[in-house]
Tab-separated table of C-alpha atoms in Angstrom:
chain	number	residue	atom	x	y	z
A	665	UNK	CA	-76.171	-114.030	21.067
A	666	UNK	CA	-76.293	-110.601	21.792
A	667	UNK	CA	-78.705	-108.138	19.883
A	668	UNK	CA	-76.285	-106.024	18.238
A	669	UNK	CA	-78.305	-104.117	15.614
A	670	UNK	CA	-78.053	-100.969	17.470
A	671	UNK	CA	-74.358	-101.386	17.841
A	672	UNK	CA	-72.731	-102.693	14.507
A	673	UNK	CA	-73.647	-104.952	11.647
A	674	UNK	CA	-71.612	-107.924	11.124
A	675	UNK	CA	-71.658	-109.252	7.523
A	676	UNK	CA	-70.530	-112.463	6.324
A	677	UNK	CA	-68.159	-113.253	3.270
A	678	UNK	CA	-67.605	-116.166	1.254
A	679	UNK	CA	-64.303	-116.783	3.059
A	680	UNK	CA	-64.776	-118.089	6.327
A	681	UNK	CA	-63.257	-115.804	9.348
A	682	UNK	CA	-63.396	-112.834	7.016
A	683	UNK	CA	-66.242	-110.398	7.900
A	684	UNK	CA	-67.396	-106.962	7.150
A	685	UNK	CA	-68.016	-104.987	10.551
A	686	UNK	CA	-69.935	-101.765	10.175
A	687	UNK	CA	-70.568	-99.751	13.479
A	688	UNK	CA	-73.891	-97.578	13.901
A	689	UNK	CA	-72.784	-93.965	13.882
A	690	UNK	CA	-74.476	-91.435	16.370
A	691	UNK	CA	-74.542	-88.150	15.456
A	692	UNK	CA	-75.412	-84.849	17.508
A	693	UNK	CA	-74.735	-81.412	17.910
A	694	UNK	CA	-71.182	-82.198	19.167
A	695	UNK	CA	-70.183	-84.642	16.233
A	696	UNK	CA	-70.230	-88.239	15.937
A	697	UNK	CA	-69.695	-91.380	18.198
A	698	UNK	CA	-69.434	-94.960	17.423
A	699	UNK	CA	-67.919	-98.462	18.628
A	700	UNK	CA	-65.223	-100.109	16.747
A	701	UNK	CA	-64.676	-102.869	19.224
A	702	UNK	CA	-66.317	-104.454	22.112
A	703	UNK	CA	-64.877	-107.954	23.341
A	704	UNK	CA	-68.084	-109.399	24.502
A	705	UNK	CA	-69.724	-108.468	21.037
A	706	UNK	CA	-66.854	-110.116	19.248
A	707	UNK	CA	-66.911	-113.082	21.347
A	708	UNK	CA	-70.477	-113.585	20.948
A	709	UNK	CA	-70.012	-113.814	16.940
A	710	UNK	CA	-66.847	-115.941	17.218
A	711	UNK	CA	-64.489	-113.278	16.318
A	712	UNK	CA	-61.227	-112.623	18.133
A	713	UNK	CA	-61.229	-110.525	21.150
A	714	UNK	CA	-57.632	-110.692	22.284
A	715	UNK	CA	-55.904	-108.227	20.429
A	716	UNK	CA	-52.061	-107.846	21.039
A	717	UNK	CA	-51.194	-105.032	18.674
A	718	UNK	CA	-52.668	-101.883	17.479
A	719	UNK	CA	-51.014	-100.087	14.259
A	720	UNK	CA	-52.005	-96.898	12.355
A	721	UNK	CA	-50.897	-96.121	9.106
A	722	UNK	CA	-50.886	-93.027	6.989
A	723	UNK	CA	-50.494	-93.504	3.305
A	724	UNK	CA	-50.127	-91.319	0.243
A	725	UNK	CA	-52.260	-91.941	-2.700
A	726	UNK	CA	-51.670	-95.068	-4.930
A	727	UNK	CA	-49.752	-96.725	-2.281
A	728	UNK	CA	-49.714	-100.448	-2.020
A	729	UNK	CA	-49.367	-101.828	1.520
A	730	UNK	CA	-50.003	-105.411	3.072
A	731	UNK	CA	-49.243	-108.554	1.698
A	732	UNK	CA	-49.443	-109.879	5.272
A	733	UNK	CA	-49.711	-113.522	5.988
A	734	UNK	CA	-48.374	-115.741	8.987
A	735	UNK	CA	-48.115	-119.446	8.461
A	736	UNK	CA	-47.282	-119.815	12.464
A	737	UNK	CA	-48.886	-117.745	14.921
A	738	UNK	CA	-51.657	-116.539	12.557
A	739	UNK	CA	-53.206	-113.150	13.219
A	740	UNK	CA	-56.556	-111.628	12.362
A	741	UNK	CA	-56.555	-107.958	11.352
A	742	UNK	CA	-59.131	-105.339	12.124
A	743	UNK	CA	-58.962	-102.683	9.664
A	744	UNK	CA	-60.589	-99.156	9.860
A	745	UNK	CA	-60.267	-96.074	7.624
A	746	UNK	CA	-60.242	-92.886	9.356
A	747	UNK	CA	-59.633	-90.426	6.342
A	748	UNK	CA	-60.068	-91.340	2.487
A	749	UNK	CA	-60.367	-94.785	1.310
A	750	UNK	CA	-58.598	-98.052	0.508
A	751	UNK	CA	-59.525	-101.347	-1.449
A	752	UNK	CA	-58.842	-104.013	1.251
A	753	UNK	CA	-58.369	-107.526	-0.195
A	754	UNK	CA	-58.133	-110.880	1.863
A	755	UNK	CA	-56.973	-113.824	0.131
A	756	UNK	CA	-57.496	-117.316	1.516
A	757	UNK	CA	-54.271	-119.095	1.592
A	758	UNK	CA	-54.982	-121.856	3.856
A	759	UNK	CA	-54.192	-125.262	2.195
A	760	UNK	CA	-57.032	-127.448	2.659
A	761	UNK	CA	-59.571	-124.592	3.058
A	762	UNK	CA	-62.818	-124.844	0.895
A	763	UNK	CA	-62.210	-121.563	-0.258
A	764	UNK	CA	-58.265	-121.789	-0.783
A	765	UNK	CA	-57.338	-119.306	-3.486
A	766	UNK	CA	-60.462	-117.235	-3.191
A	767	UNK	CA	-60.547	-113.598	-2.446
A	768	UNK	CA	-62.745	-110.886	-1.147
A	769	UNK	CA	-62.275	-107.251	-2.056
A	770	UNK	CA	-64.025	-104.492	-0.361
A	771	UNK	CA	-63.361	-100.435	-0.363
A	772	UNK	CA	-63.200	-99.211	3.138
A	773	UNK	CA	-63.674	-95.330	3.487
A	774	UNK	CA	-64.201	-92.851	6.096
A	775	UNK	CA	-67.787	-92.961	5.366
A	776	UNK	CA	-68.365	-96.390	5.526
């Protein structure tokens, strides 16, 4: 497994396959730099590394988005907030899963 301490922090949650990924941010006089995705790093942690689609959304205050799930051809989501903050909720709807019905809520922001 790669030593990622200098790249990003990957936290487990109660729901298998839901991870909190926090990049290491490097600052200098020019601004900031950080990696949000690296295929070899994701692969070493058993995370998906073959993204087929990349979306960006800008929402007004108090907007509810989401409620996404796939019964056939399930997809992972990589969520990042570049301005403001959101409450991101993952709910385990997988029948037979030991965490079926459980949820994980996290506030994501441009600061974290």
